[in-house]
Amino acid sequence: MITLTVNGSPQQLDARISLAQLLENMQLSGKRVAVERNGEIVPRSQYAQVKLQDGDQLEIVVAVGGG
Amino acid sequence: MHTLTIAGKTYSSRLLVGTGKYKDFDETKQAVDASGAQIVTVAIRRTNLGQDASQPSLLDALPPSKYTYLPNTAGCYTAEDAIRTLRLARELLDGHTLVKLEVLGDPKTLFPNVVETLRAAEVLVKDGFQVMVYTSDDPIIAKQLEEIGCVAVMPLASLIGSGMGILNPWNLQIIMEHAQVPIIVDAGVGTASDATIAMELGCDAVLMNTAIAQAQNPVLMASAMKKAVQAGREAYLAGRMPKKIYTASPSSPTGGVIGT
């Protein structure tokens, strides 16, 4: 069991999965998002390679209406 | 003469619009199109956990291929948060570097924190961003932001979302007299005449959101703003007549009046 913080909320996973899998679980595959992991931007091309670790802090963002 | 150049790119519209506070994306798109704006600001926000991912996104309604996106840092109160937000935006928009920096100082007034804004601008410019920066109407800070390398300086006309119009035209004029980069009035415009006044002062462009989105008829107001910005620009270029207090000057010939 590992615990991540995703957008400020704790998330528990049974096993270490890739960032791509997490995004799929969140129904965000193929959506235009950007991800910061522990303060560093994760390029989209690396989502499949990045294995999430216990304690990871993730920010997953989208573009929304704003001024 | 009529085009606006920001960071080497030319735009025919001098009206920049925000995409917030609309009823839905359909209304957003209609208003943006009626405004004629080519540059649209967007915010960067966390995906909501559990939200319906099948819902259309802003990027579907306003494709980035058709509009120049200006991701903002609205809601950021520190240089660090603003920098992180714009690095995420750059990744989100495939390496796009034209951004709107705003670092706020107070949630009630949304007044900019110029100290944090200057700090963030320095880091972002060094990191390769083309920074359009929201700031107060302080001419010294405006000049410092330009010297740091910001590609446009965007002083407020009045508080964000207040619709109070141009409260200090004199400061704006001082800022413009000393500027080598475009000066864009950002925030405070309430109605079409405010946008015209900003352009008559000699501002290079106007950026607004609430004045259009919160009008009773946003699409019609967007059209009004388009014309107001054009009218103000043309009046500025035409050069207004001087004001002559207590000195009337008839427009019709003074001689040849019957009965004299």
mmCIF file of C-alpha atoms in Angstrom:
data_model
loop_
_atom_site.group_PDB
_atom_site.id
_atom_site.type_symbol
_atom_site.label_atom_id
_atom_site.label_comp_id
_atom_site.label_asym_id
_atom_site.label_seq_id
_atom_site.Cartn_x
_atom_site.Cartn_y
_atom_site.Cartn_z
ATOM 1 C CA MET A 1 0.000 0.000 0.000
ATOM 2 C CA ILE A 2 1.338 3.417 -0.910
ATOM 3 C CA THR A 3 -0.088 6.833 -0.165
ATOM 4 C CA LEU A 4 0.102 9.764 -2.552
ATOM 5 C CA THR A 5 -1.127 13.307 -2.270
ATOM 6 C CA VAL A 6 -3.060 14.179 -5.406
ATOM 7 C CA ASN A 7 -4.200 17.781 -5.709
ATOM 8 C CA GLY A 8 -3.948 18.164 -1.970
ATOM 9 C CA SER A 9 -5.931 15.017 -1.069
ATOM 10 C CA PRO A 10 -4.469 11.721 0.158
ATOM 11 C CA GLN A 11 -4.906 8.799 -2.251
ATOM 12 C CA GLN A 12 -4.110 5.199 -1.389
ATOM 13 C CA LEU A 13 -2.982 2.704 -3.986
ATOM 14 C CA ASP A 14 -2.583 -1.063 -3.563
ATOM 15 C CA ALA A 15 0.642 -1.101 -5.527
ATOM 16 C CA ARG A 16 3.059 1.133 -7.318
ATOM 17 C CA ILE A 17 1.631 2.083 -10.667
ATOM 18 C CA SER A 18 2.751 4.420 -13.407
ATOM 19 C CA LEU A 19 1.568 7.976 -13.697
ATOM 20 C CA ALA A 20 -0.136 6.986 -16.951
ATOM 21 C CA GLN A 21 -2.138 4.338 -15.056
ATOM 22 C CA LEU A 22 -3.138 6.794 -12.369
ATOM 23 C CA LEU A 23 -4.384 9.224 -15.018
ATOM 24 C CA GLU A 24 -6.330 6.392 -16.609
ATOM 25 C CA ASN A 25 -7.899 5.519 -13.247
ATOM 26 C CA MET A 26 -8.909 9.176 -12.966
ATOM 27 C CA GLN A 27 -10.422 9.049 -16.470
ATOM 28 C CA LEU A 28 -7.906 11.640 -17.604
ATOM 29 C CA SER A 29 -6.162 9.590 -20.286
ATOM 30 C CA GLY A 30 -5.970 11.534 -23.504
ATOM 31 C CA LYS A 31 -7.191 14.688 -21.761
ATOM 32 C CA ARG A 32 -5.105 17.828 -21.907
ATOM 33 C CA VAL A 33 -3.563 17.936 -18.424
ATOM 34 C CA ALA A 34 -0.191 18.830 -16.948
ATOM 35 C CA VAL A 35 1.405 17.118 -13.986
ATOM 36 C CA GLU A 36 3.840 18.295 -11.354
ATOM 37 C CA ARG A 37 5.435 15.606 -9.202
ATOM 38 C CA ASN A 38 7.246 16.674 -6.052
ATOM 39 C CA GLY A 39 7.703 20.153 -7.444
ATOM 40 C CA GLU A 40 8.975 19.062 -10.867
ATOM 41 C CA ILE A 41 7.056 19.077 -14.132
ATOM 42 C CA VAL A 42 6.624 15.616 -15.622
ATOM 43 C CA PRO A 43 6.748 15.823 -19.441
ATOM 44 C CA ARG A 44 3.778 14.139 -21.090
ATOM 45 C CA SER A 45 6.103 11.752 -22.905
ATOM 46 C CA GLN A 46 7.226 10.266 -19.571
ATOM 47 C CA TYR A 47 3.850 9.449 -18.012
ATOM 48 C CA ALA A 48 4.206 5.750 -18.809
ATOM 49 C CA GLN A 49 7.744 5.498 -17.404
ATOM 50 C CA VAL A 50 7.174 7.354 -14.132
ATOM 51 C CA LYS A 51 6.386 4.876 -11.331
ATOM 52 C CA LEU A 52 4.647 6.549 -8.448
ATOM 53 C CA GLN A 53 6.238 6.230 -5.011
ATOM 54 C CA ASP A 54 4.945 6.381 -1.484
ATOM 55 C CA GLY A 55 4.736 10.019 -0.394
ATOM 56 C CA ASP A 56 4.634 11.485 -3.894
ATOM 57 C CA GLN A 57 3.003 14.883 -4.116
ATOM 58 C CA LEU A 58 1.157 15.330 -7.392
ATOM 59 C CA GLU A 59 -0.543 18.343 -8.888
ATOM 60 C CA ILE A 60 -2.691 17.598 -11.933
ATOM 61 C CA VAL A 61 -4.063 20.661 -13.686
ATOM 62 C CA VAL A 62 -6.216 21.691 -16.629
ATOM 63 C CA ALA A 63 -6.974 24.998 -18.360
ATOM 64 C CA VAL A 64 -10.258 26.565 -17.239
ATOM 65 C CA GLY A 65 -12.027 29.849 -17.905
ATOM 66 C CA GLY A 66 -10.307 32.764 -16.245
ATOM 67 C CA GLY A 67 -9.449 36.423 -16.607
ATOM 68 C CA MET B 1 -0.448 51.653 -37.303
ATOM 69 C CA HIS B 2 -3.471 49.633 -36.326
ATOM 70 C CA THR B 3 -1.732 46.432 -35.338
ATOM 71 C CA LEU B 4 -0.446 45.485 -31.922
ATOM 72 C CA THR B 5 2.911 43.761 -31.601
ATOM 73 C CA ILE B 6 3.697 41.733 -28.498
ATOM 74 C CA ALA B 7 6.954 39.791 -28.268
ATOM 75 C CA GLY B 8 7.431 40.022 -32.021
ATOM 76 C CA LYS B 9 3.997 38.719 -32.939
ATOM 77 C CA THR B 10 1.432 40.984 -34.560
ATOM 78 C CA TYR B 11 -2.264 41.098 -33.697
ATOM 79 C CA SER B 12 -4.988 43.039 -35.485
ATOM 80 C CA SER B 13 -7.198 43.230 -32.383
ATOM 81 C CA ARG B 14 -6.292 45.459 -29.447
ATOM 82 C CA LEU B 15 -8.841 43.833 -27.193
ATOM 83 C CA LEU B 16 -7.772 40.897 -25.035
ATOM 84 C CA VAL B 17 -10.464 39.009 -23.181
ATOM 85 C CA GLY B 18 -10.765 36.624 -20.293
ATOM 86 C CA THR B 19 -12.778 33.423 -20.436
ATOM 87 C CA GLY B 20 -14.084 33.274 -16.868
ATOM 88 C CA LYS B 21 -17.535 33.852 -15.342
ATOM 89 C CA TYR B 22 -19.551 32.810 -18.403
ATOM 90 C CA LYS B 23 -22.693 30.684 -18.196
ATOM 91 C CA ASP B 24 -21.165 27.933 -20.316
ATOM 92 C CA PHE B 25 -18.528 27.339 -22.981
ATOM 93 C CA ASP B 26 -20.994 28.127 -25.746
ATOM 94 C CA GLU B 27 -21.541 31.621 -24.371
ATOM 95 C CA THR B 28 -17.782 31.979 -23.824
ATOM 96 C CA LYS B 29 -17.083 31.201 -27.446
ATOM 97 C CA GLN B 30 -19.815 33.468 -28.776
ATOM 98 C CA ALA B 31 -18.609 36.373 -26.658
ATOM 99 C CA VAL B 32 -14.952 35.857 -27.567
ATOM 100 C CA ASP B 33 -15.830 35.743 -31.244
ATOM 101 C CA ALA B 34 -18.034 38.859 -31.001
ATOM 102 C CA SER B 35 -15.175 40.696 -29.274
ATOM 103 C CA GLY B 36 -12.807 39.919 -32.129
ATOM 104 C CA ALA B 37 -10.110 39.162 -29.542
ATOM 105 C CA GLN B 38 -7.203 37.045 -30.697
ATOM 106 C CA ILE B 39 -5.598 36.664 -27.283
ATOM 107 C CA VAL B 40 -7.645 34.977 -24.550
ATOM 108 C CA THR B 41 -6.644 34.462 -20.954
ATOM 109 C CA VAL B 42 -7.205 31.154 -19.194
ATOM 110 C CA ALA B 43 -6.656 29.959 -15.651
ATOM 111 C CA ILE B 44 -4.786 26.839 -14.573
ATOM 112 C CA ARG B 45 -6.579 24.756 -11.949
ATOM 113 C CA ARG B 46 -6.433 21.353 -10.336
ATOM 114 C CA THR B 47 -8.563 18.697 -11.955
ATOM 115 C CA ASN B 48 -11.370 17.959 -9.538
ATOM 116 C CA LEU B 49 -11.131 14.504 -8.134
ATOM 117 C CA GLY B 50 -14.267 12.660 -9.126
ATOM 118 C CA GLN B 51 -15.349 15.221 -11.696
ATOM 119 C CA ASP B 52 -16.932 13.991 -14.894
ATOM 120 C CA ALA B 53 -13.967 13.659 -17.212
ATOM 121 C CA SER B 54 -16.236 13.231 -20.223
ATOM 122 C CA GLN B 55 -17.400 16.845 -20.005
ATOM 123 C CA PRO B 56 -16.086 19.125 -22.757
ATOM 124 C CA SER B 57 -13.131 21.302 -21.845
ATOM 125 C CA LEU B 58 -12.375 24.937 -22.509
ATOM 126 C CA LEU B 59 -9.751 23.814 -25.005
ATOM 127 C CA ASP B 60 -12.466 22.075 -27.018
ATOM 128 C CA ALA B 61 -14.589 25.248 -27.086
ATOM 129 C CA LEU B 62 -11.700 27.574 -27.903
ATOM 130 C CA PRO B 63 -9.081 25.556 -29.778
ATOM 131 C CA PRO B 64 -5.537 26.811 -29.090
ATOM 132 C CA SER B 65 -4.886 26.592 -32.828
ATOM 133 C CA LYS B 66 -7.345 29.435 -33.389
ATOM 134 C CA TYR B 67 -6.667 31.717 -30.415
ATOM 135 C CA THR B 68 -3.487 32.789 -28.675
ATOM 136 C CA TYR B 69 -3.788 31.468 -25.154
ATOM 137 C CA LEU B 70 -2.564 33.570 -22.291
ATOM 138 C CA PRO B 71 -2.438 31.328 -19.227
ATOM 139 C CA ASN B 72 -2.620 33.374 -16.042
ATOM 140 C CA THR B 73 -1.606 32.992 -12.422
ATOM 141 C CA ALA B 74 -4.865 34.265 -10.967
ATOM 142 C CA GLY B 75 -5.224 33.198 -7.370
ATOM 143 C CA CYS B 76 -1.470 33.040 -6.710
ATOM 144 C CA TYR B 77 -0.212 35.020 -3.724
ATOM 145 C CA THR B 78 3.486 34.151 -3.895
ATOM 146 C CA ALA B 79 6.121 34.272 -6.609
ATOM 147 C CA GLU B 80 6.724 30.543 -6.117
ATOM 148 C CA ASP B 81 3.094 29.567 -6.744
ATOM 149 C CA ALA B 82 2.946 31.794 -9.819
ATOM 150 C CA ILE B 83 6.140 30.283 -11.248
ATOM 151 C CA ARG B 84 4.920 26.707 -10.620
ATOM 152 C CA THR B 85 1.576 27.511 -12.212
ATOM 153 C CA LEU B 86 3.151 28.895 -15.368
ATOM 154 C CA ARG B 87 5.569 25.990 -15.693
ATOM 155 C CA LEU B 88 2.541 23.695 -15.576
ATOM 156 C CA ALA B 89 0.829 25.903 -18.156
ATOM 157 C CA ARG B 90 3.822 25.686 -20.460
ATOM 158 C CA GLU B 91 3.690 21.887 -20.303
ATOM 159 C CA LEU B 92 -0.084 21.877 -20.687
ATOM 160 C CA LEU B 93 0.086 24.047 -23.809
ATOM 161 C CA ASP B 94 2.984 22.250 -25.512
ATOM 162 C CA GLY B 95 5.790 24.655 -24.709
ATOM 163 C CA HIS B 96 3.771 27.863 -25.052
ATOM 164 C CA THR B 97 5.712 30.694 -23.388
ATOM 165 C CA LEU B 98 3.458 33.776 -23.643
ATOM 166 C CA VAL B 99 1.918 34.136 -20.187
ATOM 167 C CA LYS B 100 0.103 36.543 -17.918
ATOM 168 C CA LEU B 101 1.783 36.955 -14.559
ATOM 169 C CA GLU B 102 -0.287 38.260 -11.685
ATOM 170 C CA VAL B 103 0.639 37.867 -8.054
ATOM 171 C CA LEU B 104 -2.058 39.076 -5.739
ATOM 172 C CA GLY B 105 -1.589 40.636 -2.347
ATOM 173 C CA ASP B 106 -4.995 40.544 -0.747
ATOM 174 C CA PRO B 107 -8.105 38.422 -1.410
ATOM 175 C CA LYS B 108 -10.507 41.287 -0.742
ATOM 176 C CA THR B 109 -9.086 43.842 -3.184
ATOM 177 C CA LEU B 110 -7.080 41.455 -5.416
ATOM 178 C CA PHE B 111 -4.527 44.238 -5.451
ATOM 179 C CA PRO B 112 -1.217 43.062 -6.907
ATOM 180 C CA ASN B 113 1.723 42.332 -4.629
ATOM 181 C CA VAL B 114 4.355 44.119 -6.663
ATOM 182 C CA VAL B 115 7.289 42.800 -4.620
ATOM 183 C CA GLU B 116 6.317 39.196 -5.358
ATOM 184 C CA THR B 117 5.431 40.152 -8.934
ATOM 185 C CA LEU B 118 8.930 41.550 -9.537
ATOM 186 C CA ARG B 119 10.525 38.420 -8.043
ATOM 187 C CA ALA B 120 8.417 36.089 -10.173
ATOM 188 C CA ALA B 121 9.006 38.140 -13.318
ATOM 189 C CA GLU B 122 12.780 37.870 -12.934
ATOM 190 C CA VAL B 123 12.681 34.088 -12.609
ATOM 191 C CA LEU B 124 10.192 33.620 -15.442
ATOM 192 C CA VAL B 125 12.037 35.865 -17.898
ATOM 193 C CA LYS B 126 15.290 33.994 -17.174
ATOM 194 C CA ASP B 127 13.417 30.734 -17.688
ATOM 195 C CA GLY B 128 12.436 31.795 -21.220
ATOM 196 C CA PHE B 129 8.855 32.937 -20.642
ATOM 197 C CA GLN B 130 7.405 35.917 -22.482
ATOM 198 C CA VAL B 131 5.789 37.651 -19.562
ATOM 199 C CA MET B 132 2.825 40.005 -19.797
ATOM 200 C CA VAL B 133 2.508 41.316 -16.295
ATOM 201 C CA TYR B 134 -0.445 42.610 -14.309
ATOM 202 C CA THR B 135 0.566 45.351 -11.901
ATOM 203 C CA SER B 136 -0.586 48.437 -10.062
ATOM 204 C CA ASP B 137 -0.550 51.813 -11.833
ATOM 205 C CA ASP B 138 2.774 52.741 -10.205
ATOM 206 C CA PRO B 139 5.056 54.131 -12.947
ATOM 207 C CA ILE B 140 8.248 53.112 -11.135
ATOM 208 C CA ILE B 141 7.201 49.482 -10.771
ATOM 209 C CA ALA B 142 5.951 49.444 -14.366
ATOM 210 C CA LYS B 143 9.382 50.587 -15.565
ATOM 211 C CA GLN B 144 11.160 48.028 -13.397
ATOM 212 C CA LEU B 145 9.023 45.241 -14.830
ATOM 213 C CA GLU B 146 9.911 46.405 -18.320
ATOM 214 C CA GLU B 147 13.609 46.494 -17.423
ATOM 215 C CA ILE B 148 13.421 42.939 -16.119
ATOM 216 C CA GLY B 149 12.311 41.944 -19.616
ATOM 217 C CA CYS B 150 8.529 41.682 -19.480
ATOM 218 C CA VAL B 151 7.063 41.883 -23.005
ATOM 219 C CA ALA B 152 4.013 43.916 -21.935
ATOM 220 C CA VAL B 153 3.111 45.782 -18.761
ATOM 221 C CA MET B 154 -0.550 45.688 -17.748
ATOM 222 C CA PRO B 155 -1.514 48.231 -15.095
ATOM 223 C CA LEU B 156 -4.945 48.114 -13.521
ATOM 224 C CA ALA B 157 -7.529 50.789 -14.315
ATOM 225 C CA SER B 158 -9.300 49.899 -11.072
ATOM 226 C CA LEU B 159 -9.742 46.736 -9.012
ATOM 227 C CA ILE B 160 -10.274 43.410 -10.777
ATOM 228 C CA GLY B 161 -13.971 42.797 -11.379
ATOM 229 C CA SER B 162 -14.969 46.179 -9.932
ATOM 230 C CA GLY B 163 -16.160 47.833 -13.161
ATOM 231 C CA MET B 164 -15.071 51.177 -11.708
ATOM 232 C CA GLY B 165 -13.351 52.329 -14.905
ATOM 233 C CA ILE B 166 -10.178 54.382 -15.249
ATOM 234 C CA LEU B 167 -9.549 55.849 -11.811
ATOM 235 C CA ASN B 168 -6.137 57.376 -12.389
ATOM 236 C CA PRO B 169 -5.585 58.371 -16.018
ATOM 237 C CA TRP B 170 -2.613 60.503 -15.024
ATOM 238 C CA ASN B 171 -0.621 57.575 -13.717
ATOM 239 C CA LEU B 172 -1.428 55.575 -16.828
ATOM 240 C CA GLN B 173 -0.214 58.477 -18.916
ATOM 241 C CA ILE B 174 3.082 58.650 -17.025
ATOM 242 C CA ILE B 175 3.531 54.884 -17.456
ATOM 243 C CA MET B 176 2.910 55.141 -21.201
ATOM 244 C CA GLU B 177 5.230 58.102 -21.686
ATOM 245 C CA HIS B 178 8.147 56.114 -20.337
ATOM 246 C CA ALA B 179 7.358 52.693 -21.763
ATOM 247 C CA GLN B 180 9.180 50.884 -24.545
ATOM 248 C CA VAL B 181 6.848 47.851 -24.387
ATOM 249 C CA PRO B 182 3.081 47.705 -24.946
ATOM 250 C CA ILE B 183 1.008 49.061 -22.059
ATOM 251 C CA ILE B 184 -2.265 47.209 -21.705
ATOM 252 C CA VAL B 185 -4.934 48.358 -19.299
ATOM 253 C CA ASP B 186 -5.952 45.254 -17.413
ATOM 254 C CA ALA B 187 -8.814 45.147 -14.933
ATOM 255 C CA GLY B 188 -11.463 47.646 -13.930
ATOM 256 C CA VAL B 189 -13.185 48.362 -17.220
ATOM 257 C CA GLY B 190 -16.951 48.417 -16.634
ATOM 258 C CA THR B 191 -18.479 49.479 -19.910
ATOM 259 C CA ALA B 192 -17.599 50.475 -23.452
ATOM 260 C CA SER B 193 -16.723 54.096 -22.695
ATOM 261 C CA ASP B 194 -14.103 52.974 -20.158
ATOM 262 C CA ALA B 195 -12.344 50.983 -22.870
ATOM 263 C CA THR B 196 -12.512 53.959 -25.224
ATOM 264 C CA ILE B 197 -11.011 56.268 -22.594
ATOM 265 C CA ALA B 198 -8.151 53.819 -22.028
ATOM 266 C CA MET B 199 -7.405 53.714 -25.745
ATOM 267 C CA GLU B 200 -7.760 57.501 -26.143
ATOM 268 C CA LEU B 201 -5.114 57.887 -23.459
ATOM 269 C CA GLY B 202 -2.775 55.985 -25.745
ATOM 270 C CA CYS B 203 -2.815 52.528 -24.205
ATOM 271 C CA ASP B 204 -1.789 49.842 -26.666
ATOM 272 C CA ALA B 205 -4.628 47.496 -25.757
ATOM 273 C CA VAL B 206 -7.238 46.661 -23.135
ATOM 274 C CA LEU B 207 -7.734 43.365 -21.324
ATOM 275 C CA MET B 208 -11.084 42.632 -19.717
ATOM 276 C CA ASN B 209 -13.259 39.774 -18.533
ATOM 277 C CA THR B 210 -15.991 40.732 -16.086
ATOM 278 C CA ALA B 211 -17.269 43.749 -18.050
ATOM 279 C CA ILE B 212 -18.269 41.371 -20.835
ATOM 280 C CA ALA B 213 -19.089 38.203 -18.914
ATOM 281 C CA GLN B 214 -21.254 39.904 -16.298
ATOM 282 C CA ALA B 215 -23.144 42.174 -18.700
ATOM 283 C CA GLN B 216 -26.838 41.354 -19.058
ATOM 284 C CA ASN B 217 -26.057 40.359 -22.642
ATOM 285 C CA PRO B 218 -22.406 39.300 -22.771
ATOM 286 C CA VAL B 219 -22.275 38.733 -26.521
ATOM 287 C CA LEU B 220 -23.681 42.183 -27.283
ATOM 288 C CA MET B 221 -21.290 43.787 -24.783
ATOM 289 C CA ALA B 222 -18.395 41.936 -26.410
ATOM 290 C CA SER B 223 -19.371 43.513 -29.719
ATOM 291 C CA ALA B 224 -19.624 46.923 -28.039
ATOM 292 C CA MET B 225 -16.150 46.517 -26.542
ATOM 293 C CA LYS B 226 -14.679 45.656 -29.908
ATOM 294 C CA LYS B 227 -16.013 48.920 -31.340
ATOM 295 C CA ALA B 228 -15.089 50.912 -28.235
ATOM 296 C CA VAL B 229 -11.455 49.822 -28.448
ATOM 297 C CA GLN B 230 -11.338 50.583 -32.171
ATOM 298 C CA ALA B 231 -12.976 53.994 -31.660
ATOM 299 C CA GLY B 232 -10.593 54.915 -28.862
ATOM 300 C CA ARG B 233 -7.583 53.868 -30.905
ATOM 301 C CA GLU B 234 -8.682 55.885 -33.924
ATOM 302 C CA ALA B 235 -9.427 58.935 -31.773
ATOM 303 C CA TYR B 236 -5.975 58.643 -30.196
ATOM 304 C CA LEU B 237 -4.314 58.449 -33.608
ATOM 305 C CA ALA B 238 -6.468 61.261 -34.982
ATOM 306 C CA GLY B 239 -5.407 63.560 -32.165
ATOM 307 C CA ARG B 240 -8.220 65.282 -30.358
ATOM 308 C CA MET B 241 -8.800 69.031 -30.482
ATOM 309 C CA PRO B 242 -7.582 70.931 -27.452
ATOM 310 C CA LYS B 243 -10.085 71.651 -24.709
ATOM 311 C CA LYS B 244 -10.942 75.369 -24.577
ATOM 312 C CA ILE B 245 -12.629 76.240 -21.365
ATOM 313 C CA TYR B 246 -14.955 79.277 -21.665
ATOM 314 C CA THR B 247 -13.864 79.827 -25.280
ATOM 315 C CA ALA B 248 -16.727 79.014 -27.608
ATOM 316 C CA SER B 249 -15.918 78.724 -31.295
ATOM 317 C CA PRO B 250 -18.816 78.551 -33.768
ATOM 318 C CA SER B 251 -18.710 75.839 -36.359
ATOM 319 C CA SER B 252 -20.695 77.894 -38.857
ATOM 320 C CA PRO B 253 -19.423 81.046 -40.604
ATOM 321 C CA THR B 254 -19.771 84.145 -38.411
ATOM 322 C CA GLY B 255 -20.473 86.421 -41.408
ATOM 323 C CA GLY B 256 -23.441 86.510 -43.780
ATOM 324 C CA VAL B 257 -26.114 85.900 -41.207
ATOM 325 C CA ILE B 258 -29.394 87.375 -42.506
ATOM 326 C CA GLY B 259 -30.771 90.540 -40.971
ATOM 327 C CA THR B 260 -27.348 91.884 -39.983
#
